[in-house]
Amino acid sequence: MLEIKNLVVQIEDKRILNGLNLTVNKGEVAAIMGPNGSGKSTLSYVIAGKEDYEVLDGEILLNGENLLEMEPDQRAAAGVFLAFQYPLEIPGVASMTFLKATLNAQRKARGEEELTTPDFIKRVNAAAQQLEIPKDMLKRALNVGFSGGEKKRMEILQMALLQPSFCILDETDSGLDIDALRIVSEGVNALRSPDRAFLVITHYQRLLNHIVPDTVHVMHSGRIVRSGGKELALELEANGYADYRDSEAA
Amino acid sequence: MADVTLMKTPAETALAQAFESAKTLLPGNVESRAQAFEKFTARGLPHRRVEEFKYTDLRAAFREVAPFAGVPTAEEAKAALAGAKTLAGIEALQVPFVNGHFMREAVDFRALPENLEIVPLREALANDHEWLAHLSPVPWAAENPVYQLNTSFMADGVMIRVAGPVEVPVHLRFVTAAETAVATATRVLVVVEEGASVTLLETHESTDGAGHQPNDVVELIAGDRTNVQHVRVNAEGGKTLALSTLAARIGAEAVFNSINVVAGAATSRHQVFALLNGENTNLRVNGVTMLKGLQHADSTLVVEHNALHCESRELFKTVIDDEATGVFQGKIIVPHHAQKTDGRMMSAAILLGEGGTMNNKPELEIFADDVQCAHGATCGQLDDDLLFYLMARGLPRKEAESLLIQAFLGEALEFVENETAREALIGTVEGWLRARS
Amino acid sequence: MPAVQETIDQVRSIDVDQYKYGFETEVEMEKAPKGLSEDVIRFISAKKGEPEWMLQWRLDAYKRWLTMTEPAWARVSYDKIDYNDIYYYAAPKKNPAPKSLDEVDPEILKTYEKLGIPLREQEILAGVEPQSRVAVDAVFDSVSVATTFKEELKKAGVIFMPISEAVREYPDLVRQYLGTVVPVTDNFFATLNSAVFTDGSFVYIPPGVRCPMELSTYFRINEKNTGQFERTLIIADKGSYVSYLEGCTAPRRDENQLHAAVVELIALDDAEIKYSTVQNWYPGDSQGRGGIYNFVTKRGDCRGRNSVITWTQVETGSAITWKYPSCILRGDNSRGEFYSIAVSNGMQQVDSGTKMIHLGKNTTSRIISKGIAAGRSENTYRGLVSAHRKATGARNFTNCDSLLIGNECGAHTVPYIESKNASAVFEHEATTSKISEDQMFYCQQRGLSEEEAVALIVNGFVKDVLQQLPMEFAVEAQKLISISLEGSVG
Ligand SMILES: Nc1ncnc2c1ncn2[C@@H]1O[C@H](COP(=O)(O)OP(=O)(O)OP(=O)(O)O)[C@@H](O)[C@H]1O
Ligand SMILES: [Mg+2]
């Protein structure tokens, strides 16, 4: 589904990704772990198409299509969804308004019909209920004054509504309390399907207890330095990244 | 000349006469003075229909012009300086002025601190000193009538060069001790060279009974990576009409921090013209103004961001008792090329008495799109709930008020880096509060 | 290329020429001789069949005007206006005072149809739910061509008619209030208006009446080289309520046209007036050719206790806007509000804001101003808040935000805040910023196109003000803002 080959990325003359290779198959849940500053968020931004990042080399293919040539909204329509590590606040724009605008924009891009308002509201309410998001929160301006955990839940709500095919969760677990972690994970698990793949960026095993990954990749200094099954995460939890720091020195 | 067609006020006529008789006696190039005076004459004393002087009408304030002060005798000077108390507790290099004249004998030129050079302005003007080229570091300041008057009449001052870090603060102490009203015009130029740093203390005091008319200009050219701390106190006598200007041009990656504390004068106007001319520079201009009776104090501020990535912060606090009037006019200018500017300006005033007035005019003038600029202005009374809380804890009203006022003004004093100076300023605030109760 | 940069380039590349209302109507017009003189004023007054006092009032204003000079303090620049190169009166030749819609020139009816202004009551009744009916006074150049729902309003005791008619039919009411809020001598443009005003609306709401529908006036400048000088006078008597809307458009032309209106509002005890404007005069083209000079004096007098006046404006048109809808808060406990969105693009110049003059006790005011500058435009907020000695307990809150799109425009804020009363509490905050790249990316990541994203964020930016408009108008205004920023907005 997603194929990244030899990706080299810099920002303001600083190299962040150094020939990164990664493949995620349909139906797969891949976890990425790695020390702070190793380039995980950068990778997610580059997949989603944030400007500022200069791609010097390599390619990113989604179902064979070259993502790098697309605008961020085209990528979204193609199925890429990024749950931000730090979701943005948009003053004055009610969450409901925002959700409707995005959903219909994507439907339009895919040649589908726009949703009627009752239809839309039904869907939002269902998703909100599952994620235990109170209705009045949806009336407030998007993310403005939301707590860290509320913002993260709002990200997952959007994911549930937009039904993307490739989902990136950048540290969605940070800022969540124990119950919220379970709720969010259930939300994610409900979306797991043979046609959908996930890239889950996290620092902690506790998220992976809920969202059990098929594969685990270790990222270091802008590269995937090791890949394995879900047991790799447990190993990291026990040993940290010390081994990899050595490899960097070498 | 154009002035034949203009109606002049008596003060304007007196100024013209004063300039005619003084211009050849004043040191230096007559031509540049005459040019400045001509510019001044073209518009005359600014009045309330001149936008920048809307709230401070100098035509009304200058009923008459005091004669320019002569050089004091040695005894007079000694007595005057002995009586000067403002920021006296701070160990500093004293650069004293009495009646607008630099007291050179008070400075030991052979034992100046490292990295510091001082040249008397009279001498510099007379000898056409090369540093004179640095005068007027902010080009648009020359359009200001108060500045023009200073350029026309400046009789004395000093030029200071800071070549590296100077540890001991430099205290510019201005004392006017004449028994009858006098006018003074001084100019101080401070050139801080790349990487250098200095703390400038500037105090103004005068006898209480006479309506003196000082017009003082301090100009600063601060190079790249400099750090200049400036603390100014207006402790002028109760009848004084005090005009002053700080014109500063700052280089890249520099820090300039200036505060003006107004505790004196009948009418005062302090103008700050700052030009941020290099990238990544930090400017802070604060003001603390305490007014009572019929006092009138005007803080006027223009900050131009002329380079990328600069940050400016302005915080002005005014407390107005009785029937006094406070004025704040601040303007942040951001031209097209000054992207990433971060500018924030705040003026807050508390009216204590029934008859006070506060006029706020915070302006933004912005042409660059990638900037963050904001200003705020508030005006009101002390918080009733807090007053009640303090009084319920047993504080009498005045004391409770004092406590809240101190906290209010304290926010602007916090940024004074020199600890002794900060303590002294807090003392000034306490003194003012004691005098009111 | 960063998203915002692209937007900027797009804004740069477009003309302002998507002005949709730039068409011209072919109607034969009758005009006063070009230029301004006592004779022209007599001509106008005679055309309107005015009583002698009205003519005298105009002539006094004219004499006064001759001694005045054009104000120069606003941040706008334009070539000198030749006041003798303007027609001060232009009216359709065929039946300038139609009694019913059937007598109105069909070309003019078509014009309003094209502009989407309903003039036929039965159509309105058929199409829309009763509570959203709007009574319209349609002013075409110098005359009112149609006023709808007059009869029904009359039943409620509401007077809604062209001011020229009111001068004849209700001379006492007009005489009692005209010029009491904006005196004849107020300022250069207001004095000019007093001398030459041609039409506009008159509204009187009797005590205790809640006006049964929205009232609106639609101004259209059509004829070349004419100025429009309308005069609106609204009086809300004790305990009454009225919501009034005003819209304006003009054809696209290469030369500038002058519009100098005066609006006076008077709210007596416990009365409330909501005055909303969607101003969409022709803004000129991207090179700054043509466009309306909009020099307008609007002022409301909260004369009675507990009275309320709210100004809401959406300003997208005009080459130059010079406009400060103000409130004089005279009655104790009265309230003034000002909500404004000013969008400028191309070479437009906007200098607009408000004055809140607190005279009475416990008066409150609120100012929310949102300026959006794009293209090579200049957008200035200028405002005054003042509390006089006796305005004990006065309160003001001001929030004034500016957004710059592109690097060739300017956004400026010039507030004057003057307090002479210790118990007055004034709070003012202002910011200037741009649309953040991060917000843009976030929206695009969720699938919105760049234009949709800008539109969404801009909408969020202006939302506080749009909310103040009556529903139908809000939708209209939202569209208008999008069109004005086309290229940067979808
Ligand atoms: N705009 C930028 N300018 C300069 N450096 C940047 C920028 N964005 C990211 N970096 C740097 O790139 C490196 C990778 O950052 P990134 O956010 O991708 O790390 P991360 O693996 O997600 O870290 P964390 O686990 O803390 O979230 C860091 O050193 C960071 O400081
Ligand atoms: Mg990260």
JSON list of C-alpha atoms in Angstrom, two decimals, chain A residues 125-231:
[
{"chain": "A", "resi": 125, "resn": "ASN", "atom": "CA", "xyz": [-23.15, 11.92, 16.46]},
{"chain": "A", "resi": 126, "resn": "ALA", "atom": "CA", "xyz": [-22.47, 8.24, 16.10]},
{"chain": "A", "resi": 127, "resn": "ALA", "atom": "CA", "xyz": [-18.73, 8.76, 15.95]},
{"chain": "A", "resi": 128, "resn": "ALA", "atom": "CA", "xyz": [-18.76, 11.29, 18.75]},
{"chain": "A", "resi": 129, "resn": "GLN", "atom": "CA", "xyz": [-20.69, 8.94, 20.95]},
{"chain": "A", "resi": 130, "resn": "GLN", "atom": "CA", "xyz": [-18.24, 6.15, 20.40]},
{"chain": "A", "resi": 131, "resn": "LEU", "atom": "CA", "xyz": [-15.34, 8.42, 21.29]},
{"chain": "A", "resi": 132, "resn": "GLU", "atom": "CA", "xyz": [-17.28, 9.88, 24.21]},
{"chain": "A", "resi": 133, "resn": "ILE", "atom": "CA", "xyz": [-17.02, 13.39, 22.86]},
{"chain": "A", "resi": 134, "resn": "PRO", "atom": "CA", "xyz": [-19.76, 15.57, 24.32]},
{"chain": "A", "resi": 135, "resn": "LYS", "atom": "CA", "xyz": [-21.95, 17.28, 21.75]},
{"chain": "A", "resi": 136, "resn": "ASP", "atom": "CA", "xyz": [-21.37, 20.79, 23.01]},
{"chain": "A", "resi": 137, "resn": "MET", "atom": "CA", "xyz": [-17.68, 20.37, 22.31]},
{"chain": "A", "resi": 138, "resn": "LEU", "atom": "CA", "xyz": [-18.56, 20.06, 18.64]},
{"chain": "A", "resi": 139, "resn": "LYS", "atom": "CA", "xyz": [-20.20, 23.43, 18.77]},
{"chain": "A", "resi": 140, "resn": "ARG", "atom": "CA", "xyz": [-17.06, 25.11, 19.99]},
{"chain": "A", "resi": 141, "resn": "ALA", "atom": "CA", "xyz": [-14.40, 26.47, 17.66]},
{"chain": "A", "resi": 142, "resn": "LEU", "atom": "CA", "xyz": [-12.13, 23.69, 16.48]},
{"chain": "A", "resi": 143, "resn": "ASN", "atom": "CA", "xyz": [-9.63, 22.72, 19.16]},
{"chain": "A", "resi": 144, "resn": "VAL", "atom": "CA", "xyz": [-9.75, 26.19, 20.69]},
{"chain": "A", "resi": 145, "resn": "GLY", "atom": "CA", "xyz": [-9.39, 25.81, 24.41]},
{"chain": "A", "resi": 146, "resn": "PHE", "atom": "CA", "xyz": [-9.60, 22.03, 24.16]},
{"chain": "A", "resi": 147, "resn": "SER", "atom": "CA", "xyz": [-7.45, 20.08, 26.57]},
{"chain": "A", "resi": 148, "resn": "GLY", "atom": "CA", "xyz": [-4.60, 18.06, 25.15]},
{"chain": "A", "resi": 149, "resn": "GLY", "atom": "CA", "xyz": [-6.62, 14.84, 25.40]},
{"chain": "A", "resi": 150, "resn": "GLU", "atom": "CA", "xyz": [-9.72, 16.43, 23.87]},
{"chain": "A", "resi": 151, "resn": "LYS", "atom": "CA", "xyz": [-7.73, 17.56, 20.89]},
{"chain": "A", "resi": 152, "resn": "LYS", "atom": "CA", "xyz": [-6.43, 14.05, 20.33]},
{"chain": "A", "resi": 153, "resn": "ARG", "atom": "CA", "xyz": [-9.92, 12.62, 20.52]},
{"chain": "A", "resi": 154, "resn": "MET", "atom": "CA", "xyz": [-11.08, 15.18, 18.00]},
{"chain": "A", "resi": 155, "resn": "GLU", "atom": "CA", "xyz": [-8.38, 13.95, 15.64]},
{"chain": "A", "resi": 156, "resn": "ILE", "atom": "CA", "xyz": [-9.65, 10.41, 15.89]},
{"chain": "A", "resi": 157, "resn": "LEU", "atom": "CA", "xyz": [-13.21, 11.60, 15.39]},
{"chain": "A", "resi": 158, "resn": "GLN", "atom": "CA", "xyz": [-12.14, 13.17, 12.14]},
{"chain": "A", "resi": 159, "resn": "MET", "atom": "CA", "xyz": [-10.42, 9.97, 11.12]},
{"chain": "A", "resi": 160, "resn": "ALA", "atom": "CA", "xyz": [-13.55, 7.98, 11.84]},
{"chain": "A", "resi": 161, "resn": "LEU", "atom": "CA", "xyz": [-15.62, 10.32, 9.72]},
{"chain": "A", "resi": 162, "resn": "LEU", "atom": "CA", "xyz": [-13.28, 10.67, 6.80]},
{"chain": "A", "resi": 163, "resn": "GLN", "atom": "CA", "xyz": [-12.62, 6.93, 6.56]},
{"chain": "A", "resi": 164, "resn": "PRO", "atom": "CA", "xyz": [-9.14, 7.29, 5.10]},
{"chain": "A", "resi": 165, "resn": "SER", "atom": "CA", "xyz": [-7.25, 4.29, 3.74]},
{"chain": "A", "resi": 166, "resn": "PHE", "atom": "CA", "xyz": [-3.87, 5.20, 5.15]},
{"chain": "A", "resi": 167, "resn": "CYS", "atom": "CA", "xyz": [-3.82, 6.56, 8.68]},
{"chain": "A", "resi": 168, "resn": "ILE", "atom": "CA", "xyz": [-0.86, 8.04, 10.45]},
{"chain": "A", "resi": 169, "resn": "LEU", "atom": "CA", "xyz": [-1.17, 8.53, 14.19]},
{"chain": "A", "resi": 170, "resn": "ASP", "atom": "CA", "xyz": [1.59, 10.75, 15.49]},
{"chain": "A", "resi": 171, "resn": "GLU", "atom": "CA", "xyz": [1.82, 10.21, 19.25]},
{"chain": "A", "resi": 172, "resn": "THR", "atom": "CA", "xyz": [-1.91, 10.13, 19.55]},
{"chain": "A", "resi": 173, "resn": "ASP", "atom": "CA", "xyz": [-1.47, 8.53, 22.97]},
{"chain": "A", "resi": 174, "resn": "SER", "atom": "CA", "xyz": [0.37, 11.43, 24.54]},
{"chain": "A", "resi": 175, "resn": "GLY", "atom": "CA", "xyz": [-1.89, 13.55, 26.67]},
{"chain": "A", "resi": 176, "resn": "LEU", "atom": "CA", "xyz": [-4.55, 10.86, 27.01]},
{"chain": "A", "resi": 177, "resn": "ASP", "atom": "CA", "xyz": [-5.66, 9.61, 30.36]},
{"chain": "A", "resi": 178, "resn": "ILE", "atom": "CA", "xyz": [-6.11, 5.87, 30.87]},
{"chain": "A", "resi": 179, "resn": "ASP", "atom": "CA", "xyz": [-9.76, 5.79, 29.92]},
{"chain": "A", "resi": 180, "resn": "ALA", "atom": "CA", "xyz": [-9.25, 8.05, 26.93]},
{"chain": "A", "resi": 181, "resn": "LEU", "atom": "CA", "xyz": [-6.42, 5.83, 25.75]},
{"chain": "A", "resi": 182, "resn": "ARG", "atom": "CA", "xyz": [-8.78, 2.86, 25.77]},
{"chain": "A", "resi": 183, "resn": "ILE", "atom": "CA", "xyz": [-11.55, 4.80, 24.03]},
{"chain": "A", "resi": 184, "resn": "VAL", "atom": "CA", "xyz": [-9.26, 6.13, 21.35]},
{"chain": "A", "resi": 185, "resn": "SER", "atom": "CA", "xyz": [-7.70, 2.74, 20.78]},
{"chain": "A", "resi": 186, "resn": "GLU", "atom": "CA", "xyz": [-11.11, 1.18, 20.42]},
{"chain": "A", "resi": 187, "resn": "GLY", "atom": "CA", "xyz": [-11.93, 3.85, 17.89]},
{"chain": "A", "resi": 188, "resn": "VAL", "atom": "CA", "xyz": [-8.83, 2.99, 15.94]},
{"chain": "A", "resi": 189, "resn": "ASN", "atom": "CA", "xyz": [-9.34, -0.74, 16.19]},
{"chain": "A", "resi": 190, "resn": "ALA", "atom": "CA", "xyz": [-12.86, -0.36, 14.91]},
{"chain": "A", "resi": 191, "resn": "LEU", "atom": "CA", "xyz": [-11.39, 1.12, 11.78]},
{"chain": "A", "resi": 192, "resn": "ARG", "atom": "CA", "xyz": [-8.95, -1.71, 11.22]},
{"chain": "A", "resi": 193, "resn": "SER", "atom": "CA", "xyz": [-9.80, -3.48, 8.01]},
{"chain": "A", "resi": 194, "resn": "PRO", "atom": "CA", "xyz": [-8.11, -5.42, 5.25]},
{"chain": "A", "resi": 195, "resn": "ASP", "atom": "CA", "xyz": [-8.23, -2.34, 3.01]},
{"chain": "A", "resi": 196, "resn": "ARG", "atom": "CA", "xyz": [-6.78, 0.06, 5.48]},
{"chain": "A", "resi": 197, "resn": "ALA", "atom": "CA", "xyz": [-3.28, 0.49, 6.81]},
{"chain": "A", "resi": 198, "resn": "PHE", "atom": "CA", "xyz": [-1.97, 2.35, 9.85]},
{"chain": "A", "resi": 199, "resn": "LEU", "atom": "CA", "xyz": [1.31, 3.93, 10.75]},
{"chain": "A", "resi": 200, "resn": "VAL", "atom": "CA", "xyz": [1.35, 4.38, 14.50]},
{"chain": "A", "resi": 201, "resn": "ILE", "atom": "CA", "xyz": [4.05, 6.60, 15.93]},
{"chain": "A", "resi": 202, "resn": "THR", "atom": "CA", "xyz": [4.51, 6.20, 19.64]},
{"chain": "A", "resi": 203, "resn": "HIS", "atom": "CA", "xyz": [6.99, 6.15, 22.45]},
{"chain": "A", "resi": 204, "resn": "TYR", "atom": "CA", "xyz": [5.16, 3.69, 24.65]},
{"chain": "A", "resi": 205, "resn": "GLN", "atom": "CA", "xyz": [4.23, 0.07, 24.71]},
{"chain": "A", "resi": 206, "resn": "ARG", "atom": "CA", "xyz": [0.98, 0.87, 26.52]},
{"chain": "A", "resi": 207, "resn": "LEU", "atom": "CA", "xyz": [-0.60, 2.13, 23.28]},
{"chain": "A", "resi": 208, "resn": "LEU", "atom": "CA", "xyz": [0.58, -0.99, 21.47]},
{"chain": "A", "resi": 209, "resn": "ASN", "atom": "CA", "xyz": [-1.10, -3.10, 24.11]},
{"chain": "A", "resi": 210, "resn": "HIS", "atom": "CA", "xyz": [-4.35, -1.67, 22.84]},
{"chain": "A", "resi": 211, "resn": "ILE", "atom": "CA", "xyz": [-3.55, -1.28, 19.18]},
{"chain": "A", "resi": 212, "resn": "VAL", "atom": "CA", "xyz": [-1.54, -4.39, 18.54]},
{"chain": "A", "resi": 213, "resn": "PRO", "atom": "CA", "xyz": [0.84, -3.80, 15.64]},
{"chain": "A", "resi": 214, "resn": "ASP", "atom": "CA", "xyz": [1.76, -6.29, 12.94]},
{"chain": "A", "resi": 215, "resn": "THR", "atom": "CA", "xyz": [5.18, -4.80, 12.49]},
{"chain": "A", "resi": 216, "resn": "VAL", "atom": "CA", "xyz": [7.42, -2.51, 14.54]},
{"chain": "A", "resi": 217, "resn": "HIS", "atom": "CA", "xyz": [10.09, -0.28, 13.05]},
{"chain": "A", "resi": 218, "resn": "VAL", "atom": "CA", "xyz": [12.81, 1.55, 14.89]},
{"chain": "A", "resi": 219, "resn": "MET", "atom": "CA", "xyz": [13.72, 4.90, 13.58]},
{"chain": "A", "resi": 220, "resn": "HIS", "atom": "CA", "xyz": [16.99, 6.56, 14.36]},
{"chain": "A", "resi": 221, "resn": "SER", "atom": "CA", "xyz": [18.70, 9.58, 12.84]},
{"chain": "A", "resi": 222, "resn": "GLY", "atom": "CA", "xyz": [16.25, 9.69, 9.99]},
{"chain": "A", "resi": 223, "resn": "ARG", "atom": "CA", "xyz": [16.41, 6.04, 9.03]},
{"chain": "A", "resi": 224, "resn": "ILE", "atom": "CA", "xyz": [14.60, 2.82, 9.80]},
{"chain": "A", "resi": 225, "resn": "VAL", "atom": "CA", "xyz": [17.36, 0.93, 11.53]},
{"chain": "A", "resi": 226, "resn": "ARG", "atom": "CA", "xyz": [15.49, -2.19, 12.52]},
{"chain": "A", "resi": 227, "resn": "SER", "atom": "CA", "xyz": [12.21, -3.86, 11.78]},
{"chain": "A", "resi": 228, "resn": "GLY", "atom": "CA", "xyz": [10.47, -6.73, 13.44]},
{"chain": "A", "resi": 229, "resn": "GLY", "atom": "CA", "xyz": [7.25, -8.06, 14.95]},
{"chain": "A", "resi": 230, "resn": "LYS", "atom": "CA", "xyz": [5.37, -6.76, 17.93]},
{"chain": "A", "resi": 231, "resn": "GLU", "atom": "CA", "xyz": [7.90, -8.25, 20.33]}
]
